[in-house]
mmCIF file of C-alpha atoms in Angstrom:
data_model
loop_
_atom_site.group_PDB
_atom_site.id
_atom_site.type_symbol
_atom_site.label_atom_id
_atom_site.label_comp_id
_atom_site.label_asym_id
_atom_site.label_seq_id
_atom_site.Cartn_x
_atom_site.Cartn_y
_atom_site.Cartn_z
ATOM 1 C CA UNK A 1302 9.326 14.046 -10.319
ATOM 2 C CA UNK A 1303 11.968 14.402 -7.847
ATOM 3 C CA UNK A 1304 13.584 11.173 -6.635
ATOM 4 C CA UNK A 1305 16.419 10.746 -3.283
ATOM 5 C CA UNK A 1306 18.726 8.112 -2.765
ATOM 6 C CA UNK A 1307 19.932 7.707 0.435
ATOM 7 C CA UNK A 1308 23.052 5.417 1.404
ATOM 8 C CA UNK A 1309 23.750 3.452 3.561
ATOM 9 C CA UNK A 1310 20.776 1.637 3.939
ATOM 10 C CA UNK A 1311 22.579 0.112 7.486
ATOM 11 C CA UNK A 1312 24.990 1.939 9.160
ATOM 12 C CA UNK A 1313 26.578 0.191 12.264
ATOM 13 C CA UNK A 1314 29.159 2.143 14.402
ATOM 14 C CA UNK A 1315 31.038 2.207 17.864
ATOM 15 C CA UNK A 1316 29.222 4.272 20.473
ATOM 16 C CA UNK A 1317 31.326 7.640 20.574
ATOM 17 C CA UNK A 1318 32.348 7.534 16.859
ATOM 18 C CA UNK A 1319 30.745 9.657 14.421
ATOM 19 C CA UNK A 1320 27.991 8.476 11.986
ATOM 20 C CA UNK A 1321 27.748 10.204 8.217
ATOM 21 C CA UNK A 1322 24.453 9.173 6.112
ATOM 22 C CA UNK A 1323 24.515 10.468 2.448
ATOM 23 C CA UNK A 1324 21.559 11.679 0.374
ATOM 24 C CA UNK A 1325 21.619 12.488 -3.678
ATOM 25 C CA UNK A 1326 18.277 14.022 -5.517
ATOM 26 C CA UNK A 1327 17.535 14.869 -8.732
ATOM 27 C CA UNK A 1328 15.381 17.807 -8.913
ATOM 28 C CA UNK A 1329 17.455 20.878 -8.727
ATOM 29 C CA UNK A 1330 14.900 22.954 -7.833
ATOM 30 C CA UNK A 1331 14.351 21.218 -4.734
ATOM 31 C CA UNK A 1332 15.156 23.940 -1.970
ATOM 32 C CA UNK A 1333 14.394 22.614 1.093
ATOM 33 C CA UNK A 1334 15.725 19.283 3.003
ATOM 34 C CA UNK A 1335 15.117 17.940 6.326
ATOM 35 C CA UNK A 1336 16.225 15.104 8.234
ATOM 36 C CA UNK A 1337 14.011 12.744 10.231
ATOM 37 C CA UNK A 1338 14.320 10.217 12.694
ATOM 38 C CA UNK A 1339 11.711 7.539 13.171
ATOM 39 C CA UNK A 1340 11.738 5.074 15.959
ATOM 40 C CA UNK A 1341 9.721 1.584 16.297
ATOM 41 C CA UNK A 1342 6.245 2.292 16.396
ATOM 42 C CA UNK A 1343 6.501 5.949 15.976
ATOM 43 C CA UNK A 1344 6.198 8.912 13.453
ATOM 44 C CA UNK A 1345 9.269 10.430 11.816
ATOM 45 C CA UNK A 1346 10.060 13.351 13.591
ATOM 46 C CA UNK A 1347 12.334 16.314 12.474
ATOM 47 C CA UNK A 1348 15.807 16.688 13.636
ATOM 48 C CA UNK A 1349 17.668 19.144 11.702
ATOM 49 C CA UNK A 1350 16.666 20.890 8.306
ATOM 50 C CA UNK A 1351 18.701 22.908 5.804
ATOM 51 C CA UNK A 1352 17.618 25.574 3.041
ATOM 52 C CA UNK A 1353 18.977 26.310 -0.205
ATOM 53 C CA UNK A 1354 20.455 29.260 0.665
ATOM 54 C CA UNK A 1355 23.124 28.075 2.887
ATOM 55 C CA UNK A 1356 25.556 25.189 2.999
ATOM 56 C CA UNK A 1357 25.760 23.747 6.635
ATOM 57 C CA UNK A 1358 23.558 23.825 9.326
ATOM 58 C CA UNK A 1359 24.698 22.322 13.006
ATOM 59 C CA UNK A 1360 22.643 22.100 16.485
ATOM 60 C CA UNK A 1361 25.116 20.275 18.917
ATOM 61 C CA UNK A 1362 26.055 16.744 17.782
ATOM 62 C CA UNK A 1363 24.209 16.837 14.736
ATOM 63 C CA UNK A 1364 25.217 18.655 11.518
ATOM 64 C CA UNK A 1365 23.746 18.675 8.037
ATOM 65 C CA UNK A 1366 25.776 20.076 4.427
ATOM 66 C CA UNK A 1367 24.323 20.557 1.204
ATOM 67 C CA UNK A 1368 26.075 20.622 -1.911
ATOM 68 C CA UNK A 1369 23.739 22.291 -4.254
ATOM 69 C CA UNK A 1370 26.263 22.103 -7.469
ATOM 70 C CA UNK A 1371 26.312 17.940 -6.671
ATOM 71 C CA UNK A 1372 22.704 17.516 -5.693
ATOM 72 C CA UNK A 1373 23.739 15.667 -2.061
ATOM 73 C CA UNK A 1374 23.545 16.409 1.248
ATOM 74 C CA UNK A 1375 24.802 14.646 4.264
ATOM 75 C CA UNK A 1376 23.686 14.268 8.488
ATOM 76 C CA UNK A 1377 26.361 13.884 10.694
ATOM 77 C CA UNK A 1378 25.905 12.396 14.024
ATOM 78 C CA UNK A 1379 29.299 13.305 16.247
ATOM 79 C CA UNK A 1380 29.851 11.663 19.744
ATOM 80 C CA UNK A 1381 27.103 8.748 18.683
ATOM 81 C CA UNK A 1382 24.848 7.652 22.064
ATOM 82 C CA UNK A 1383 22.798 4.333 22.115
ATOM 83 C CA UNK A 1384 19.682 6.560 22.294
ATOM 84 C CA UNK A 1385 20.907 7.440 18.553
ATOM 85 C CA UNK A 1386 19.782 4.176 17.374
ATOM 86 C CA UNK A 1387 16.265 4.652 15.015
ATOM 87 C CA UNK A 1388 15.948 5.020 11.191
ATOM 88 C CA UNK A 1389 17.180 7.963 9.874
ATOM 89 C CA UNK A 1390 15.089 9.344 6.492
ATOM 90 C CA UNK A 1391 16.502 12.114 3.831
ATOM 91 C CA UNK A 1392 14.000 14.431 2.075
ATOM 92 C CA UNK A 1393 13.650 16.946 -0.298
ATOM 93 C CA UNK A 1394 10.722 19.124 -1.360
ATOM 94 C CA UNK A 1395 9.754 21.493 -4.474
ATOM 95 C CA UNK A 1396 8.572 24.717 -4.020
ATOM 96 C CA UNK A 1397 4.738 24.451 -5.588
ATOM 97 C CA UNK A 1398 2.881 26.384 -8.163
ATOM 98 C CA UNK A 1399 0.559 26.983 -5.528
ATOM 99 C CA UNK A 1400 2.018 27.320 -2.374
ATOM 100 C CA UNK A 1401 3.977 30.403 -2.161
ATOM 101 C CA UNK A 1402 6.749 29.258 -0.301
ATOM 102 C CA UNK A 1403 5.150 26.012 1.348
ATOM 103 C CA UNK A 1404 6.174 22.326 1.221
ATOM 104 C CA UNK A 1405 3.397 20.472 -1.209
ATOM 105 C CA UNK A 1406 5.077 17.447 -0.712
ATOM 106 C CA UNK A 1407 8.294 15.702 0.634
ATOM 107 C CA UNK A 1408 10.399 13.333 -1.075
ATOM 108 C CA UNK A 1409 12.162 10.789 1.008
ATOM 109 C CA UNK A 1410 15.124 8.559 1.097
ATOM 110 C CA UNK A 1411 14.508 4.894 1.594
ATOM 111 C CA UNK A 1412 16.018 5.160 5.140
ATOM 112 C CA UNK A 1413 19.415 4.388 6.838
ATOM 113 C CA UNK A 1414 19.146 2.094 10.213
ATOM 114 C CA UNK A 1415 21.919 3.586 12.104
ATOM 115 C CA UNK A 1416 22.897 0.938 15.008
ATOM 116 C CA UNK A 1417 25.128 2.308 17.934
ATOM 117 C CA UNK A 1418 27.308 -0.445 19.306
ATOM 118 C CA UNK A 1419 27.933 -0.126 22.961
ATOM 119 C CA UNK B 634 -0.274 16.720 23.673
ATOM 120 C CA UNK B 635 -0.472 19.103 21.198
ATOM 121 C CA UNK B 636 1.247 17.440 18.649
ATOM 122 C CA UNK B 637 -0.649 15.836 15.719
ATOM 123 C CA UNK B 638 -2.764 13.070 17.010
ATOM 124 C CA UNK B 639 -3.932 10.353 14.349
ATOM 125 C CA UNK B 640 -7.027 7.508 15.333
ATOM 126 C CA UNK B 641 -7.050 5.039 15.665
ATOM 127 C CA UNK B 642 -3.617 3.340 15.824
ATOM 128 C CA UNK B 643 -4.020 0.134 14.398
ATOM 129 C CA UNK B 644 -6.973 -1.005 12.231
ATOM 130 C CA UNK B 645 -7.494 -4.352 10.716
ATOM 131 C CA UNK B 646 -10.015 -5.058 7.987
ATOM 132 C CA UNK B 647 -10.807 -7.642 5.533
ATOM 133 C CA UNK B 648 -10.366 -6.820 2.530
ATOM 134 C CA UNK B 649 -13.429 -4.786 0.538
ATOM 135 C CA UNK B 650 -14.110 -3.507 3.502
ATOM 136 C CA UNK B 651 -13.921 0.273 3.836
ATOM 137 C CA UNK B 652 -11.718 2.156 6.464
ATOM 138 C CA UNK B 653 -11.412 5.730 7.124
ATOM 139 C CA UNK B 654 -9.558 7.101 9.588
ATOM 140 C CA UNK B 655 -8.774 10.481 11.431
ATOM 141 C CA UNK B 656 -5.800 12.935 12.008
ATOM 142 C CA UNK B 657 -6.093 16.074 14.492
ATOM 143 C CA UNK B 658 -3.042 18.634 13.155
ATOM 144 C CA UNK B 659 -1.490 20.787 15.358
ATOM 145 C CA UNK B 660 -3.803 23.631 16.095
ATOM 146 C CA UNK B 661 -3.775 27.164 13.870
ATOM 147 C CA UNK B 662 -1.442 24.667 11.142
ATOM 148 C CA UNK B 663 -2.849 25.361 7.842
ATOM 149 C CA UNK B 664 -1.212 22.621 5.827
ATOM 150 C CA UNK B 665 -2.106 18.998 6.267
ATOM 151 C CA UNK B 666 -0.423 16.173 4.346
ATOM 152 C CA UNK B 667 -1.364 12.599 4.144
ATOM 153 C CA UNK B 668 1.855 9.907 3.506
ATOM 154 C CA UNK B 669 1.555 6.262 3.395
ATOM 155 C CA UNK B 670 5.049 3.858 4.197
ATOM 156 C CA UNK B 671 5.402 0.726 4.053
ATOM 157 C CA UNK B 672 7.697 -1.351 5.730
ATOM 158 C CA UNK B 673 11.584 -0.774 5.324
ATOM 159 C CA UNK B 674 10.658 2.009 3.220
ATOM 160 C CA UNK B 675 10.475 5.855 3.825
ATOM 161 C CA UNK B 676 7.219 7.630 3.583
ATOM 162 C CA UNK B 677 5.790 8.358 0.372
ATOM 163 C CA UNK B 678 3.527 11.465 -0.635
ATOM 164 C CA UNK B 679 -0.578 10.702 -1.104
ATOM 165 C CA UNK B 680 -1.835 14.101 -0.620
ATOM 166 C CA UNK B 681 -2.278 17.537 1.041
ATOM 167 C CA UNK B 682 -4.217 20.353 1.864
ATOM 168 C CA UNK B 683 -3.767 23.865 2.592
ATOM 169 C CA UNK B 684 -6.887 24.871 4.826
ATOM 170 C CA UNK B 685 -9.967 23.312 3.614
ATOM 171 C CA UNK B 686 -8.228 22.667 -0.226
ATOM 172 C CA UNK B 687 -7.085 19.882 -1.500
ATOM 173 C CA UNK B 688 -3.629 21.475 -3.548
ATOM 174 C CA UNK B 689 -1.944 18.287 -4.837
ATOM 175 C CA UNK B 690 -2.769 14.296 -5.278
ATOM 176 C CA UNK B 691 0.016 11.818 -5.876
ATOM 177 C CA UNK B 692 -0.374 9.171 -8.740
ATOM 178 C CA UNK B 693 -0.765 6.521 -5.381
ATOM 179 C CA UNK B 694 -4.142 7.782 -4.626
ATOM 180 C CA UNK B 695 -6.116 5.825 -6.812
ATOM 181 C CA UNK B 696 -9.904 6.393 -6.805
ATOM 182 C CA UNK B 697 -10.590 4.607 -4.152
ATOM 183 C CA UNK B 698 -9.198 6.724 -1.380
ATOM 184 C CA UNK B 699 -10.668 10.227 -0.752
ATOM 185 C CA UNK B 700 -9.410 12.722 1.536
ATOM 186 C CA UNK B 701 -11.260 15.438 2.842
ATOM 187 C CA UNK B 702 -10.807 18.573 5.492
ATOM 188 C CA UNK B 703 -13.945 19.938 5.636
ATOM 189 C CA UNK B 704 -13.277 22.901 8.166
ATOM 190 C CA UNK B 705 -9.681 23.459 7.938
ATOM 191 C CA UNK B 706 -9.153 21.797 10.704
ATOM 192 C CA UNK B 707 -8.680 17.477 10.910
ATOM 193 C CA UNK B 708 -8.739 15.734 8.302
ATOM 194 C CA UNK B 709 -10.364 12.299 7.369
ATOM 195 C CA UNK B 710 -8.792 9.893 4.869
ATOM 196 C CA UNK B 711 -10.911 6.940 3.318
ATOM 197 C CA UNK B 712 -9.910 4.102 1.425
ATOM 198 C CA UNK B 713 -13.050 2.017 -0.326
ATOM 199 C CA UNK B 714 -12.630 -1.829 -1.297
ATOM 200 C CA UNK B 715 -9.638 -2.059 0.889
ATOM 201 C CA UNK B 716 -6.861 -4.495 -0.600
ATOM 202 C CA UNK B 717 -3.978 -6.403 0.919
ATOM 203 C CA UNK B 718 -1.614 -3.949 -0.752
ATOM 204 C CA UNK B 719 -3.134 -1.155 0.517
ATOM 205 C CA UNK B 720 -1.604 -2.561 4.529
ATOM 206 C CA UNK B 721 0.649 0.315 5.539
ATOM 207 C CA UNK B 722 1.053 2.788 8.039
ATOM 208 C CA UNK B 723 -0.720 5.901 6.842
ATOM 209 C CA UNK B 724 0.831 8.883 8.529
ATOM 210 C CA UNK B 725 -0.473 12.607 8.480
ATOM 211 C CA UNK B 726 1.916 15.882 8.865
ATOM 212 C CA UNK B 727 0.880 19.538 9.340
ATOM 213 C CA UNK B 728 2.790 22.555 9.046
ATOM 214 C CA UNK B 729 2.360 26.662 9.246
ATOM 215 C CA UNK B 730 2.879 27.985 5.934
ATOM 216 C CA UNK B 731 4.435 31.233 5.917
ATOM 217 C CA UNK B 732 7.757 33.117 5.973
ATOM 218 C CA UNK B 733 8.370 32.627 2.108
ATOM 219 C CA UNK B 734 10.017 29.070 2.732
ATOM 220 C CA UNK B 735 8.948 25.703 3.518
ATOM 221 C CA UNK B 736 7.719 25.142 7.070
ATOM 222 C CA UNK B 737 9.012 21.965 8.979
ATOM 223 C CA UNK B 738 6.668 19.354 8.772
ATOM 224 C CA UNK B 739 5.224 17.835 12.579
ATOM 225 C CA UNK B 740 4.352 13.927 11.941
ATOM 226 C CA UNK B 741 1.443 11.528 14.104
ATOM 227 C CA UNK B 742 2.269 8.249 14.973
ATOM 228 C CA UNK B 743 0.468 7.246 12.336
ATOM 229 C CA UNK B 744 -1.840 4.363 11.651
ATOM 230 C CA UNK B 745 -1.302 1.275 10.764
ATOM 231 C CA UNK B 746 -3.746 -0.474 8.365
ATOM 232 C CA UNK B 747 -3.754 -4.209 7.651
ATOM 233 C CA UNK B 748 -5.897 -6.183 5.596
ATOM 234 C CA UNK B 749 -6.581 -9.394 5.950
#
């Protein structure tokens, strides 16, 4: 099955600077990987996703790249705020046998506890 | 709210006990998943369903949890003869399948299980 690492697993950086959490998996047929952020108490919830079919995604001060040839991809966090502070979770999913395009399941990272010094 | 709403929040059993508990998807989402994580740990993969079918079981549902979505719509998850390893936060996700590639996934706030 597929399996992501995700480094660092702590990731502590000045507020304004920029924050880079990396991501490796195994399966190369995975095709889809999304980013989530999950805060105390709370569900993960989606920030940012990226397809197979393309090689950098950005919405404002977040950006995700994926290196298909390597297996990784990366979230960068530009102009870091203190609201940035949360866990931060890789994942990657397979495209099913039965699914016809859906996610059957995702794959996560271990997580990356990004803290935003003020 | 109509995001997906899970119930109850936090549950705390002894253990043999059984729990089951409850997740309302986003409405008209026809995919369902059910994702237990432990703590420091990201969320791993139990099982989904794609309207009323159950598509795919992980290896970490063991035969004493049963999931079911009987209309398509929420979805109930069970766990018999509840052990201390089975304390967790048990989160559900639904998506919209369609388009020809995988559909974000919306997550509850999950609920978190311990046994005692």
């Amino acid at each position: 099955g597929e399996n992501v690492e995700q480094h660092p697993s702590t990731l502590s950086v000045q507020e304004g600077d920029s924050a880079v959490i990396k991501c490796t998996y195994s399966d190369s047929a995975s095709n889809y990987f999304p980013w989530y952020k999950q805060e105390l108490g709370k569900g993960p919830q989606l920030i940012i996703d990226i397809r197979s079919n393309v090689g950098e995604k950005k919405d404002q001060r977040i950006a995700v790249t994926l290196n298909k040839t390597a297996k990784h991809f990366s979230l960068h966090i530009t102009e870091t705020q203190p609201e940035d502070s949360a866990v931060y979770f890789c994942a990657a999913s397979v495209l099913g046998l039965y699914s016809g395009g859906g996610a059957d399941g995702l794959t996560f990272g271990k997580g990356t506890h990004l803290i935003i010094q003020p | 709210d109509t995001g997906v709403s899970q119930d109850p929040r936090h549950k705390i059993t002894k253990r043999g006990q059984n729990v089951t508990f409850r997740c309302d998807p986003i409405s008209e989402h026809n995919r369902l998943y059910w994702y237990r994580q432990t703590l420091g740990q990201g969320p791993e993969f139990l099982t989904y369903f794609q309207n009323e079918a159950q598509l795919e079981k992980s290896r970490l549902l063991s035969d004493r949890f049963s999931a079911e979505r009987p209309k398509g719509s929420f979805s109930t998850l069970e766990i018999q003869r509840t052990e201390q390893g089975d304390s967790a936060m048990y989160l559900c996700a639904s998506s919209l399948l369609g388009g020809g590639f995988p559909a974000e996934a919306f997550f509850g706030q999950g609920t978190r299980l311990t046994v005692v």
